[in-house]
């Protein structure tokens, strides 16, 4: 009863001294200076998993080195507590059911701050091929309570050679025993594919010469095995074709699917286009090379339609395309425009291209004029457009056979007259993108003088964006 009375009196005294400026007594005054700051320094554990001092995050992958089937490769996995409280593993780390991997148990399940425990993971494949497993570590880590590490390994075949010695004792008869020890030697194949003397890495592109529709062009490829083991081609067929235009390519298959160590075989590839334009396909060789088991080569070709214009001996047919991207007149000069042509997303092949632009430094008499003499030019659809004369020009006052881009159309800067002479205005040598400067331009789906020089109009201004016409070199 006294305790209750004292509390009431004390509360009254405290409240009695709480007075606002007007003199009114206040009930329950809050003073922020008396409130203590909460303790935000919460202790928490943090798991880190390391192999050979390299940290692996949860869900990442560790790859064992290639291991001969029947032998063992082992690694040490360190579990480190990088947190500020004790890290507790709820059970021994576990592996899934793949019996090609094994795991030892750690010495304990509780780790103080900055403490490390270790366990051994081993890879003992029973057969060849790629093997995988998942290591799981459950703990009281607040963010990685279930830590997983993907394990992978490639098992390869091997051979062993042994030597032994024997001894015999006895009178009249002899018996002997022998013991032998051997070491395994991995026999791994290594694939390489070459055309002529050029090797093409898996995933690279093989570009063929331009070919006429209904014509054909052929190549002989060599599959080389530079490894000590047999290279086995396991695909059906050995060399397969796929992709949009696969039917316009053909393969003559290798004579055998087994290529012994340090030997080779050949196959032939032919391109037999049935229509004009760009053609692509993918060549695939499935094999037992450990790192190139699915070798691929991208095939790129261009087919042009029959042309009434006679092809001169020694003059290769060329392609002209228009960029899909558009630009104002400030191209940075003609050389910079060439760079834009070669970087174009719709560039039809790996050849070098130059922009068909007239300027004070680029004309039919200059060294870097993009057109060649007495050469036939085709659009990207395989259509024969025109043939230049001995002066490296074509006069568009005489209609071309086909437009530069009859499908997409659009406008393109030229700086040229219809007869390919240089017009006086060319966006200040292609360095001016303002409305105060202008240039001639062409309409890409036209076959007359408008192909290179559209009559005067608002589109001539250099701030009006247009495409570029690009010529194969």
Tab-separated table of C-alpha atoms in Angstrom:
chain	number	residue	atom	x	y	z
A	1	UNK	CA	0.000	0.000	0.000
A	2	UNK	CA	2.892	2.302	0.743
A	3	UNK	CA	4.505	1.508	-2.590
A	4	UNK	CA	1.332	2.472	-4.395
A	5	UNK	CA	1.068	5.704	-2.451
A	6	UNK	CA	4.669	6.646	-3.167
A	7	UNK	CA	4.150	6.063	-6.879
A	8	UNK	CA	1.102	8.280	-6.936
A	9	UNK	CA	2.864	11.054	-5.045
A	10	UNK	CA	5.946	10.810	-7.281
A	11	UNK	CA	3.830	10.949	-10.424
A	12	UNK	CA	2.003	13.982	-9.055
A	13	UNK	CA	5.259	15.739	-8.292
A	14	UNK	CA	6.613	15.099	-11.776
A	15	UNK	CA	3.460	16.283	-13.457
A	16	UNK	CA	3.157	19.223	-11.120
A	17	UNK	CA	6.474	20.554	-12.406
A	18	UNK	CA	5.383	20.292	-16.069
A	19	UNK	CA	4.069	23.753	-16.854
A	20	UNK	CA	3.634	25.379	-20.262
A	21	UNK	CA	4.441	29.080	-20.791
A	22	UNK	CA	0.844	30.086	-19.978
A	23	UNK	CA	1.119	28.456	-16.580
A	24	UNK	CA	-1.169	25.510	-17.357
A	25	UNK	CA	-0.134	22.208	-15.876
A	26	UNK	CA	0.488	19.466	-18.493
A	27	UNK	CA	-0.264	15.780	-18.165
A	28	UNK	CA	2.219	13.371	-19.795
A	29	UNK	CA	4.984	15.634	-21.150
A	30	UNK	CA	7.284	14.011	-23.771
A	31	UNK	CA	10.945	15.052	-23.673
A	32	UNK	CA	12.857	13.697	-26.755
A	33	UNK	CA	16.199	14.358	-25.075
A	34	UNK	CA	15.441	11.609	-22.559
A	35	UNK	CA	14.693	8.945	-25.217
A	36	UNK	CA	17.639	6.685	-25.885
A	37	UNK	CA	18.646	5.710	-29.451
A	38	UNK	CA	17.752	2.101	-30.363
A	39	UNK	CA	20.636	-0.320	-30.692
A	40	UNK	CA	20.927	-1.118	-34.410
A	41	UNK	CA	24.138	-3.144	-34.112
A	42	UNK	CA	22.418	-6.512	-34.595
A	43	UNK	CA	24.756	-9.498	-34.464
A	44	UNK	CA	24.441	-11.893	-37.401
A	45	UNK	CA	26.503	-14.706	-38.938
A	46	UNK	CA	27.595	-14.694	-42.594
A	47	UNK	CA	28.650	-17.771	-44.560
A	48	UNK	CA	31.440	-17.696	-47.128
A	49	UNK	CA	32.497	-20.728	-49.192
A	50	UNK	CA	35.996	-20.798	-50.690
A	51	UNK	CA	37.988	-23.210	-52.850
A	52	UNK	CA	41.712	-22.485	-53.202
A	53	UNK	CA	41.094	-19.020	-51.653
A	54	UNK	CA	38.497	-18.182	-54.335
A	55	UNK	CA	35.039	-17.306	-52.996
A	56	UNK	CA	32.009	-18.974	-54.600
A	57	UNK	CA	28.592	-17.406	-54.140
A	58	UNK	CA	25.419	-19.417	-53.665
A	59	UNK	CA	24.194	-21.084	-56.903
A	60	UNK	CA	27.594	-20.636	-58.617
A	61	UNK	CA	29.503	-23.527	-60.229
A	62	UNK	CA	32.863	-25.175	-59.540
A	63	UNK	CA	34.294	-27.338	-62.339
A	64	UNK	CA	36.694	-30.149	-61.462
A	65	UNK	CA	39.620	-30.718	-63.792
A	66	UNK	CA	39.127	-33.480	-66.379
A	67	UNK	CA	39.405	-36.831	-64.624
A	68	UNK	CA	40.020	-40.287	-66.050
A	69	UNK	CA	37.088	-42.636	-65.399
A	70	UNK	CA	37.861	-44.756	-62.332
A	71	UNK	CA	40.350	-42.294	-60.817
A	72	UNK	CA	39.769	-39.512	-58.274
A	73	UNK	CA	40.251	-35.756	-58.148
A	74	UNK	CA	39.768	-34.048	-54.769
A	75	UNK	CA	39.399	-30.470	-53.577
A	76	UNK	CA	39.253	-28.761	-50.177
A	77	UNK	CA	36.172	-26.630	-49.517
A	78	UNK	CA	36.518	-24.018	-46.761
A	79	UNK	CA	33.468	-22.674	-44.916
A	80	UNK	CA	34.258	-19.316	-43.293
A	81	UNK	CA	32.171	-17.218	-40.896
A	82	UNK	CA	32.532	-13.603	-42.049
A	83	UNK	CA	29.762	-12.360	-39.751
A	84	UNK	CA	29.536	-10.920	-36.253
A	85	UNK	CA	27.817	-13.854	-34.537
A	86	UNK	CA	28.257	-17.612	-34.365
A	87	UNK	CA	27.508	-19.444	-37.632
A	88	UNK	CA	25.671	-22.712	-36.980
A	89	UNK	CA	25.258	-25.409	-39.631
A	90	UNK	CA	21.954	-27.179	-39.038
A	91	UNK	CA	23.411	-30.447	-40.378
A	92	UNK	CA	26.415	-31.795	-42.245
A	93	UNK	CA	26.672	-30.424	-45.799
A	94	UNK	CA	25.052	-32.826	-48.257
A	95	UNK	CA	25.338	-33.829	-51.919
A	96	UNK	CA	22.490	-34.972	-54.135
A	97	UNK	CA	22.271	-38.566	-55.314
A	98	UNK	CA	25.047	-38.498	-57.952
A	99	UNK	CA	27.448	-41.222	-56.814
A	100	UNK	CA	30.318	-39.860	-58.923
A	101	UNK	CA	30.901	-37.223	-56.213
A	102	UNK	CA	31.680	-37.735	-52.518
A	103	UNK	CA	31.908	-35.409	-49.542
A	104	UNK	CA	33.573	-35.668	-46.130
A	105	UNK	CA	31.934	-34.259	-43.007
A	106	UNK	CA	33.382	-31.176	-41.264
A	107	UNK	CA	34.924	-31.504	-37.808
A	108	UNK	CA	32.117	-29.454	-36.225
A	109	UNK	CA	28.965	-27.538	-37.105
A	110	UNK	CA	29.495	-24.316	-35.128
A	111	UNK	CA	31.868	-21.547	-36.243
A	112	UNK	CA	32.813	-18.536	-34.152
A	113	UNK	CA	33.459	-15.186	-35.816
A	114	UNK	CA	36.330	-15.409	-38.371
A	115	UNK	CA	36.577	-19.184	-37.921
A	116	UNK	CA	37.003	-21.662	-40.784
A	117	UNK	CA	36.155	-25.347	-41.114
A	118	UNK	CA	37.102	-27.535	-44.052
A	119	UNK	CA	35.716	-30.554	-45.860
A	120	UNK	CA	36.879	-32.594	-48.841
A	121	UNK	CA	34.880	-33.057	-52.031
A	122	UNK	CA	36.040	-35.731	-54.457
A	123	UNK	CA	35.137	-36.600	-58.036
A	124	UNK	CA	35.419	-40.316	-58.882
A	125	UNK	CA	33.599	-40.914	-62.156
A	126	UNK	CA	32.583	-44.465	-62.984
A	127	UNK	CA	32.123	-43.770	-66.701
A	128	UNK	CA	33.075	-41.142	-69.258
A	129	UNK	CA	31.038	-37.998	-69.874
A	130	UNK	CA	29.994	-34.818	-68.082
A	131	UNK	CA	28.868	-35.298	-64.467
A	132	UNK	CA	27.094	-32.841	-62.153
A	133	UNK	CA	26.008	-32.637	-58.529
A	134	UNK	CA	24.676	-30.039	-56.081
A	135	UNK	CA	26.268	-29.348	-52.682
A	136	UNK	CA	23.860	-27.899	-50.090
A	137	UNK	CA	24.844	-26.183	-46.814
A	138	UNK	CA	22.038	-25.209	-44.405
A	139	UNK	CA	22.858	-22.659	-41.681
A	140	UNK	CA	21.529	-19.747	-39.638
A	141	UNK	CA	22.850	-17.167	-42.135
A	142	UNK	CA	19.963	-14.699	-42.510
A	143	UNK	CA	20.413	-14.234	-46.281
A	144	UNK	CA	21.989	-17.540	-47.354
A	145	UNK	CA	20.285	-20.010	-45.052
A	146	UNK	CA	20.384	-22.591	-47.838
A	147	UNK	CA	23.699	-22.209	-49.675
A	148	UNK	CA	24.111	-24.286	-52.859
A	149	UNK	CA	27.178	-24.926	-54.990
A	150	UNK	CA	26.935	-26.665	-58.362
A	151	UNK	CA	29.711	-29.178	-58.980
A	152	UNK	CA	30.626	-30.405	-62.453
A	153	UNK	CA	33.322	-32.606	-63.889
A	154	UNK	CA	34.212	-34.289	-67.162
A	155	UNK	CA	35.226	-37.933	-67.062
A	156	UNK	CA	37.529	-39.047	-69.840
A	157	UNK	CA	38.698	-42.477	-70.902
A	158	UNK	CA	42.274	-43.599	-70.251
A	159	UNK	CA	44.618	-46.513	-70.693
A	160	UNK	CA	47.118	-47.996	-68.280
A	161	UNK	CA	50.366	-49.769	-68.908
A	162	UNK	CA	52.068	-51.962	-66.331
A	163	UNK	CA	55.396	-53.670	-65.716
A	164	UNK	CA	56.001	-56.651	-63.446
A	165	UNK	CA	58.755	-58.878	-62.083
A	166	UNK	CA	58.597	-62.534	-61.095
A	167	UNK	CA	60.705	-64.924	-59.009
A	168	UNK	CA	60.644	-68.723	-58.836
A	169	UNK	CA	61.957	-71.365	-56.415
A	170	UNK	CA	61.846	-75.149	-56.295
A	171	UNK	CA	63.558	-78.330	-57.281
A	172	UNK	CA	62.592	-79.632	-60.650
A	173	UNK	CA	59.641	-77.283	-60.872
A	174	UNK	CA	59.295	-73.569	-60.536
A	175	UNK	CA	56.594	-71.174	-59.597
A	176	UNK	CA	56.555	-67.440	-60.012
A	177	UNK	CA	54.517	-64.495	-58.957
A	178	UNK	CA	54.391	-61.110	-60.602
A	179	UNK	CA	53.254	-57.710	-59.504
A	180	UNK	CA	52.720	-54.720	-61.730
A	181	UNK	CA	52.021	-51.028	-61.393
A	182	UNK	CA	50.805	-48.704	-64.099
A	183	UNK	CA	50.006	-45.103	-64.805
A	184	UNK	CA	47.035	-43.906	-66.828
A	185	UNK	CA	47.473	-41.811	-69.935
A	186	UNK	CA	44.502	-39.738	-71.067
A	187	UNK	CA	43.785	-40.069	-74.782
A	188	UNK	CA	41.803	-36.977	-75.692
A	189	UNK	CA	40.988	-35.943	-79.272
A	190	UNK	CA	41.261	-32.348	-80.489
A	191	UNK	CA	39.193	-31.177	-83.465
A	192	UNK	CA	40.203	-28.492	-85.961
A	193	UNK	CA	38.439	-27.671	-89.234
A	194	UNK	CA	40.253	-25.959	-92.098
A	195	UNK	CA	39.431	-24.713	-95.601
A	196	UNK	CA	42.599	-24.530	-97.674
A	197	UNK	CA	45.136	-23.645	-94.955
A	198	UNK	CA	42.828	-21.434	-92.878
A	199	UNK	CA	41.463	-22.818	-89.602
A	200	UNK	CA	37.938	-21.791	-88.609
A	201	UNK	CA	37.168	-21.866	-84.889
A	202	UNK	CA	33.817	-23.121	-83.672
A	203	UNK	CA	31.233	-20.332	-83.916
A	204	UNK	CA	33.111	-18.386	-86.615
A	205	UNK	CA	31.782	-17.450	-90.071
A	206	UNK	CA	32.843	-18.763	-93.475
A	207	UNK	CA	31.988	-16.277	-96.251
A	208	UNK	CA	31.806	-17.474	-99.841
A	209	UNK	CA	32.315	-15.545	-103.057
A	210	UNK	CA	29.205	-14.078	-104.689
A	211	UNK	CA	27.518	-16.742	-106.813
A	212	UNK	CA	24.973	-16.567	-109.630
A	213	UNK	CA	21.511	-18.053	-109.131
A	214	UNK	CA	21.459	-21.631	-110.516
A	215	UNK	CA	25.254	-21.595	-110.428
A	216	UNK	CA	27.429	-23.481	-107.971
A	217	UNK	CA	30.606	-22.978	-105.981
A	218	UNK	CA	32.415	-25.652	-103.969
A	219	UNK	CA	34.950	-25.945	-101.162
A	220	UNK	CA	36.923	-28.797	-99.581
A	221	UNK	CA	37.219	-28.796	-95.796
A	222	UNK	CA	39.613	-30.838	-93.665
A	223	UNK	CA	38.706	-32.206	-90.231
A	224	UNK	CA	41.988	-32.588	-88.379
A	225	UNK	CA	42.524	-34.517	-85.130
A	226	UNK	CA	45.630	-33.169	-83.399
A	227	UNK	CA	44.999	-35.076	-80.143
A	228	UNK	CA	46.354	-38.490	-79.034
A	229	UNK	CA	42.908	-40.132	-78.863
A	230	UNK	CA	40.440	-41.090	-81.573
A	231	UNK	CA	38.102	-38.316	-82.723
A	232	UNK	CA	34.609	-39.773	-83.116
A	233	UNK	CA	32.058	-37.980	-85.310
A	234	UNK	CA	28.780	-38.985	-83.677
A	235	UNK	CA	26.212	-36.938	-85.589
A	236	UNK	CA	23.789	-38.298	-88.180
A	237	UNK	CA	24.946	-37.290	-90.713
A	238	UNK	CA	28.528	-36.644	-89.612
A	239	UNK	CA	28.369	-33.062	-90.953
A	240	UNK	CA	24.887	-31.544	-90.635
A	241	UNK	CA	23.296	-28.430	-92.133
A	242	UNK	CA	20.537	-26.322	-90.587
A	243	UNK	CA	19.125	-22.821	-90.821
A	244	UNK	CA	17.054	-20.629	-93.113
A	245	UNK	CA	18.784	-21.471	-96.409
A	246	UNK	CA	20.213	-24.904	-95.572
A	247	UNK	CA	18.546	-26.442	-98.642
A	248	UNK	CA	20.727	-24.290	-100.924
A	249	UNK	CA	23.922	-25.816	-99.490
A	250	UNK	CA	25.062	-29.431	-99.814
A	251	UNK	CA	27.621	-31.645	-98.054
A	252	UNK	CA	29.535	-34.647	-99.366
A	253	UNK	CA	30.127	-36.561	-96.134
A	254	UNK	CA	33.485	-37.844	-94.787
A	255	UNK	CA	34.203	-41.481	-95.613
A	256	UNK	CA	34.452	-42.460	-91.935
A	257	UNK	CA	33.273	-41.184	-88.574
A	258	UNK	CA	36.489	-42.188	-86.775
A	259	UNK	CA	39.606	-40.057	-87.148
A	260	UNK	CA	42.607	-41.584	-85.419
A	261	UNK	CA	45.250	-39.614	-83.544
A	262	UNK	CA	47.186	-37.073	-85.623
A	263	UNK	CA	45.210	-37.834	-88.787
A	264	UNK	CA	42.455	-36.167	-90.792
A	265	UNK	CA	39.541	-36.617	-93.170
A	266	UNK	CA	37.787	-34.314	-95.644
A	267	UNK	CA	34.305	-33.309	-96.743
A	268	UNK	CA	33.072	-30.976	-99.470
A	269	UNK	CA	30.613	-28.098	-99.216
A	270	UNK	CA	28.771	-26.640	-102.190
A	271	UNK	CA	26.508	-23.606	-102.545
A	272	UNK	CA	23.756	-23.991	-105.133
A	273	UNK	CA	21.447	-20.941	-104.879
A	274	UNK	CA	17.940	-21.124	-106.344
A	275	UNK	CA	17.105	-17.447	-105.740
A	276	UNK	CA	18.943	-14.179	-105.280
A	277	UNK	CA	19.976	-12.418	-102.085
A	278	UNK	CA	21.837	-13.181	-98.867
A	279	UNK	CA	21.951	-16.828	-97.812
A	280	UNK	CA	22.931	-18.302	-94.440
A	281	UNK	CA	23.110	-21.752	-92.873
A	282	UNK	CA	24.839	-23.453	-89.939
A	283	UNK	CA	27.232	-26.377	-90.341
A	284	UNK	CA	27.468	-28.644	-87.263
A	285	UNK	CA	29.911	-31.469	-86.471
A	286	UNK	CA	28.997	-33.403	-83.307
A	287	UNK	CA	32.036	-35.186	-81.846
A	288	UNK	CA	33.821	-36.308	-78.666
A	289	UNK	CA	36.214	-33.350	-78.292
A	290	UNK	CA	35.831	-32.382	-74.620
A	291	UNK	CA	35.535	-28.626	-75.259
A	292	UNK	CA	34.188	-28.521	-78.839
A	293	UNK	CA	31.731	-31.416	-78.756
A	294	UNK	CA	29.315	-29.483	-80.947
A	295	UNK	CA	31.453	-27.664	-83.508
A	296	UNK	CA	29.523	-25.042	-85.512
A	297	UNK	CA	30.443	-22.927	-88.523
A	298	UNK	CA	28.195	-20.153	-89.837
A	299	UNK	CA	27.932	-20.177	-93.637
A	300	UNK	CA	27.373	-16.841	-95.394
A	301	UNK	CA	26.814	-16.449	-99.125
A	302	UNK	CA	25.283	-14.069	-101.635
A	303	UNK	CA	23.435	-15.099	-104.794
A	304	UNK	CA	22.771	-12.728	-107.655
A	305	UNK	CA	20.200	-13.093	-110.403
A	306	UNK	CA	21.019	-13.637	-114.044
A	307	UNK	CA	22.243	-10.398	-115.600
A	308	UNK	CA	21.831	-9.355	-119.222
A	309	UNK	CA	25.015	-7.326	-118.843
A	310	UNK	CA	28.155	-9.171	-119.861
A	311	UNK	CA	30.606	-9.863	-117.064
A	312	UNK	CA	34.138	-8.818	-117.990
A	313	UNK	CA	36.932	-11.296	-117.421
A	314	UNK	CA	38.714	-10.640	-114.126
A	315	UNK	CA	35.981	-8.291	-112.851
A	316	UNK	CA	34.156	-9.640	-109.813
A	317	UNK	CA	30.516	-8.713	-109.354
A	318	UNK	CA	29.871	-6.352	-106.421
A	319	UNK	CA	27.021	-5.544	-104.041
A	320	UNK	CA	25.434	-2.181	-103.231
A	321	UNK	CA	23.173	-1.778	-100.195
A	322	UNK	CA	21.506	1.081	-98.324
A	323	UNK	CA	21.851	1.347	-94.547
A	324	UNK	CA	18.733	0.900	-92.451
A	325	UNK	CA	20.056	3.595	-90.097
A	326	UNK	CA	19.622	7.261	-91.042
A	327	UNK	CA	21.900	10.245	-90.423
A	328	UNK	CA	21.950	14.006	-90.860
A	329	UNK	CA	24.548	15.662	-93.102
A	330	UNK	CA	27.196	15.862	-90.392
A	331	UNK	CA	28.783	12.480	-91.076
A	332	UNK	CA	32.275	13.571	-90.067
A	333	UNK	CA	33.491	13.469	-93.680
A	334	UNK	CA	33.501	10.726	-96.321
A	335	UNK	CA	35.944	8.482	-94.436
A	336	UNK	CA	33.685	8.542	-91.389
A	337	UNK	CA	30.755	7.684	-93.677
A	338	UNK	CA	32.738	4.635	-94.876
A	339	UNK	CA	33.044	3.574	-91.250
A	340	UNK	CA	29.271	3.860	-90.824
A	341	UNK	CA	28.769	1.610	-93.865
A	342	UNK	CA	31.070	-1.062	-92.450
A	343	UNK	CA	29.375	-0.899	-89.050
A	344	UNK	CA	25.848	-1.099	-90.505
A	345	UNK	CA	23.634	-3.738	-88.898
A	346	UNK	CA	22.355	-4.821	-92.333
A	347	UNK	CA	25.768	-5.068	-94.014
A	348	UNK	CA	25.309	-8.161	-96.214
A	349	UNK	CA	28.734	-9.785	-95.851
A	350	UNK	CA	32.206	-9.353	-94.362
A	351	UNK	CA	33.596	-7.346	-97.310
A	352	UNK	CA	34.799	-3.756	-96.967
A	353	UNK	CA	32.370	-1.057	-98.131
A	354	UNK	CA	32.629	2.636	-99.048
A	355	UNK	CA	29.893	5.274	-99.058
A	356	UNK	CA	28.715	6.480	-102.474
A	357	UNK	CA	29.065	10.197	-101.687
A	358	UNK	CA	30.323	13.059	-103.798
A	359	UNK	CA	32.487	15.766	-102.228
A	360	UNK	CA	35.440	17.986	-103.012
A	361	UNK	CA	37.682	15.046	-102.069
A	362	UNK	CA	35.668	12.115	-103.494
A	363	UNK	CA	34.825	11.902	-107.206
A	364	UNK	CA	35.228	9.449	-110.078
A	365	UNK	CA	38.788	10.729	-110.613
A	366	UNK	CA	39.880	10.360	-106.973
A	367	UNK	CA	41.704	7.340	-105.622
A	368	UNK	CA	38.981	6.491	-103.103
A	369	UNK	CA	36.021	6.611	-105.522
A	370	UNK	CA	33.957	3.571	-104.438
A	371	UNK	CA	32.942	2.237	-107.886
A	372	UNK	CA	35.216	0.087	-110.073
A	373	UNK	CA	35.480	0.232	-113.853
A	374	UNK	CA	33.553	-2.212	-116.069
A	375	UNK	CA	31.981	-3.933	-113.077
A	376	UNK	CA	28.461	-5.267	-112.571
A	377	UNK	CA	26.626	-4.184	-109.406
A	378	UNK	CA	23.793	-6.035	-107.662
A	379	UNK	CA	21.411	-5.056	-104.864
A	380	UNK	CA	21.019	-7.164	-101.712
A	381	UNK	CA	18.110	-9.043	-103.284
A	382	UNK	CA	20.410	-10.466	-105.942
A	383	UNK	CA	19.120	-8.235	-108.736
A	384	UNK	CA	21.507	-6.932	-111.399
A	385	UNK	CA	21.269	-3.109	-111.356
A	386	UNK	CA	23.905	-1.654	-113.672
A	387	UNK	CA	27.421	-1.984	-115.019
A	388	UNK	CA	29.961	0.825	-114.793
A	389	UNK	CA	31.929	2.056	-117.780
A	390	UNK	CA	35.682	2.516	-118.133
A	391	UNK	CA	35.392	5.792	-116.180
A	392	UNK	CA	33.997	3.999	-113.096
A	393	UNK	CA	30.515	5.510	-113.379
A	394	UNK	CA	27.008	4.656	-114.517
A	395	UNK	CA	24.847	7.374	-116.035
A	396	UNK	CA	21.444	7.257	-114.331
A	397	UNK	CA	19.986	9.515	-117.014
A	398	UNK	CA	19.727	6.074	-118.655
A	399	UNK	CA	17.541	3.975	-116.362
A	400	UNK	CA	19.079	1.221	-114.287
A	401	UNK	CA	17.669	-2.284	-114.603
A	402	UNK	CA	16.540	-2.469	-110.959
A	403	UNK	CA	16.408	-0.033	-108.024
A	404	UNK	CA	19.036	-0.019	-105.274
A	405	UNK	CA	16.407	-0.997	-102.682
A	406	UNK	CA	13.030	-1.747	-104.280
A	407	UNK	CA	11.673	-3.243	-101.050
A	408	UNK	CA	12.539	-0.820	-98.237
A	409	UNK	CA	12.967	2.334	-100.331
A	410	UNK	CA	13.662	5.623	-98.549
A	411	UNK	CA	16.034	8.497	-99.294
A	412	UNK	CA	19.842	8.513	-99.237
A	413	UNK	CA	22.430	11.303	-99.326
A	414	UNK	CA	24.532	11.329	-102.513
A	415	UNK	CA	26.057	14.754	-103.281
A	416	UNK	CA	25.925	13.607	-106.935
A	417	UNK	CA	24.160	14.491	-110.129
A	418	UNK	CA	22.327	11.760	-112.019
A	419	UNK	CA	25.383	11.188	-114.259
A	420	UNK	CA	27.575	10.759	-111.135
A	421	UNK	CA	29.312	14.096	-111.531
A	422	UNK	CA	29.774	15.985	-108.259
A	423	UNK	CA	27.016	18.405	-107.255
A	424	UNK	CA	28.113	21.721	-105.775
A	425	UNK	CA	26.238	21.175	-102.506
A	426	UNK	CA	27.242	18.294	-100.251
A	427	UNK	CA	26.579	19.399	-96.657
A	428	UNK	CA	29.950	21.159	-96.514
A	429	UNK	CA	31.855	17.967	-97.358
A	430	UNK	CA	29.541	15.996	-95.047
A	431	UNK	CA	30.392	17.946	-91.901
A	432	UNK	CA	27.227	20.071	-91.623
A	433	UNK	CA	23.901	18.803	-90.318
A	434	UNK	CA	22.032	22.109	-90.164
A	435	UNK	CA	19.038	23.358	-92.132
A	436	UNK	CA	21.178	26.125	-93.653
A	437	UNK	CA	23.145	23.626	-95.746
A	438	UNK	CA	21.853	21.171	-98.343
A	439	UNK	CA	22.790	18.355	-100.706
A	440	UNK	CA	21.382	16.183	-103.454
A	441	UNK	CA	19.848	12.883	-102.451
A	442	UNK	CA	18.485	9.787	-104.176
A	443	UNK	CA	15.227	7.839	-103.877
A	444	UNK	CA	16.196	4.214	-103.328
A	445	UNK	CA	13.253	2.539	-105.070
A	446	UNK	CA	13.660	4.536	-108.304
A	447	UNK	CA	15.471	3.464	-111.483
A	448	UNK	CA	15.759	6.857	-113.193
A	449	UNK	CA	17.567	10.130	-112.446
A	450	UNK	CA	15.774	10.240	-109.085
A	451	UNK	CA	17.971	7.317	-108.017
A	452	UNK	CA	20.820	9.739	-107.316
A	453	UNK	CA	19.454	13.252	-107.663
A	454	UNK	CA	15.904	14.060	-106.623
A	455	UNK	CA	14.719	17.477	-107.902
A	456	UNK	CA	14.992	20.364	-105.448
A	457	UNK	CA	12.723	20.246	-102.429
A	458	UNK	CA	12.578	20.546	-98.668
A	459	UNK	CA	14.280	17.177	-98.217
A	460	UNK	CA	17.580	18.557	-99.518
A	461	UNK	CA	18.308	20.265	-96.190
A	462	UNK	CA	21.194	18.633	-94.334
A	463	UNK	CA	19.214	18.369	-91.106
A	464	UNK	CA	16.792	15.958	-92.835
A	465	UNK	CA	18.040	12.469	-91.932
A	466	UNK	CA	18.663	9.978	-94.723
A	467	UNK	CA	20.298	6.627	-95.395
A	468	UNK	CA	23.730	5.971	-96.918
A	469	UNK	CA	24.426	4.024	-100.127
A	470	UNK	CA	27.313	1.600	-99.520
A	471	UNK	CA	29.430	-0.044	-102.245
A	472	UNK	CA	31.360	-3.323	-101.881
A	473	UNK	CA	35.090	-2.953	-102.547
